[in-house]
GROMACS .gro file of C-alpha atoms in nm:
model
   76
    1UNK     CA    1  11.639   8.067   8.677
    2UNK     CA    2  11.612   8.282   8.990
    3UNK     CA    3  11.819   8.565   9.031
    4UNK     CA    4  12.035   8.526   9.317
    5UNK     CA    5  11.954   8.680   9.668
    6UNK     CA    6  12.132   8.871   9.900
    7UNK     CA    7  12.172   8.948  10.249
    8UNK     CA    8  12.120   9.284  10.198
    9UNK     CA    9  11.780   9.286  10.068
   10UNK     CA   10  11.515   9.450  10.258
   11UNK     CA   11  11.221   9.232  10.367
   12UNK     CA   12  10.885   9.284  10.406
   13UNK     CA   13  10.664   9.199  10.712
   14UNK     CA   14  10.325   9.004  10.589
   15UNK     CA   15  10.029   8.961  10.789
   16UNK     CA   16   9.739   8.776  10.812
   17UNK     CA   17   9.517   8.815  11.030
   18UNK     CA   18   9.268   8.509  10.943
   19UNK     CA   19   9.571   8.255  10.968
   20UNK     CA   20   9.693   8.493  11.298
   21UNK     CA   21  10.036   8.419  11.083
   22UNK     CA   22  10.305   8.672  11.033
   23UNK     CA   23  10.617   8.657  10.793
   24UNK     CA   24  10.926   8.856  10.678
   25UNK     CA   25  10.982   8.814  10.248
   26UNK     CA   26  11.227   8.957  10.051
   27UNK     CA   27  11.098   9.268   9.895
   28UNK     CA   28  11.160   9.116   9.579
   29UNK     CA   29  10.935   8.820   9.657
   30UNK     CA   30  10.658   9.057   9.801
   31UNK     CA   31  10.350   9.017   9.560
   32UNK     CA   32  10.445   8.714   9.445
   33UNK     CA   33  10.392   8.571   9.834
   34UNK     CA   34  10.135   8.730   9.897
   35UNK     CA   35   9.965   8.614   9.603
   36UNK     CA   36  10.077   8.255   9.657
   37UNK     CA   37   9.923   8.327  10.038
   38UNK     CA   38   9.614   8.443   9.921
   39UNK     CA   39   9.547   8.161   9.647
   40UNK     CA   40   9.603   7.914   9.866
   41UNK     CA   41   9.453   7.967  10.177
   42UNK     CA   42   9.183   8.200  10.059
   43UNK     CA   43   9.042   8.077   9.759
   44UNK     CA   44   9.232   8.384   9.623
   45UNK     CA   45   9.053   8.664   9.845
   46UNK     CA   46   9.297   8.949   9.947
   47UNK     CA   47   9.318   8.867  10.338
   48UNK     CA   48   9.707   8.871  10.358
   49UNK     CA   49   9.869   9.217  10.333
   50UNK     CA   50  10.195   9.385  10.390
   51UNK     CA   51  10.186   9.456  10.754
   52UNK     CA   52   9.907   9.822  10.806
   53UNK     CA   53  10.128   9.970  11.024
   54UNK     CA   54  10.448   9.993  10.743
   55UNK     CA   55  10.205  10.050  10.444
   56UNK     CA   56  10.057  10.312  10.641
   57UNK     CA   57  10.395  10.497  10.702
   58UNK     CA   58  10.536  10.413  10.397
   59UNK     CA   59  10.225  10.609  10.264
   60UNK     CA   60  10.272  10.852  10.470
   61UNK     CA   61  10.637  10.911  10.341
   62UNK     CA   62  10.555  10.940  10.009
   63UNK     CA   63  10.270  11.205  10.056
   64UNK     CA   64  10.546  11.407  10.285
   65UNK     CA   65  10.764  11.390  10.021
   66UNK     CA   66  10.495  11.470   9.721
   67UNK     CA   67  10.466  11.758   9.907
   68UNK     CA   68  10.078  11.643   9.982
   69UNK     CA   69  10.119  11.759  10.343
   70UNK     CA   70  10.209  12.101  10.265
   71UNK     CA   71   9.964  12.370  10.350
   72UNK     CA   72  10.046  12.590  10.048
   73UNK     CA   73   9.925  12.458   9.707
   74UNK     CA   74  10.220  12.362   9.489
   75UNK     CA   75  10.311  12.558   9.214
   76UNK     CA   76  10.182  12.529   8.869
   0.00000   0.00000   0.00000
């Protein structure tokens, strides 16, 4: 049985640019709809994606916070 959802979960904007479709999913439901997405309408090719523009911040945010961005070396 599904686990219940709730308003308060985030969602996810999905692209595709081959469709020229975009969609919000709960994070949750993320791979999963991609997945579904891709199997479907692309014989299973990765063409959908969470939207570039958040991955690429998200990225970014996680490197900043790594401490990848630094210009010192981090301490061994």
């Amino acid at each position: 049985m599904p686990e219940e959802e709730t308003d308060d979960e985030p969602t996810v904007p999905i692209v595709c640019e081959v469709c020229e479709t975009t969609s919000r999913v709960p994070l949750s439901e993320l791979r999963d709809s991609i997945d579904q997405h891709n199997d479907h309408r692309h014989d299973g090719e990765e063409i959908a994606q969470v939207d570039p523009i958040l991955a690429d911040a998200l990225a970014d945010a996680v490197a900043d916070d790594l401490g990848l961005f630094d210009d010192e070396p981090p301490e061994q």
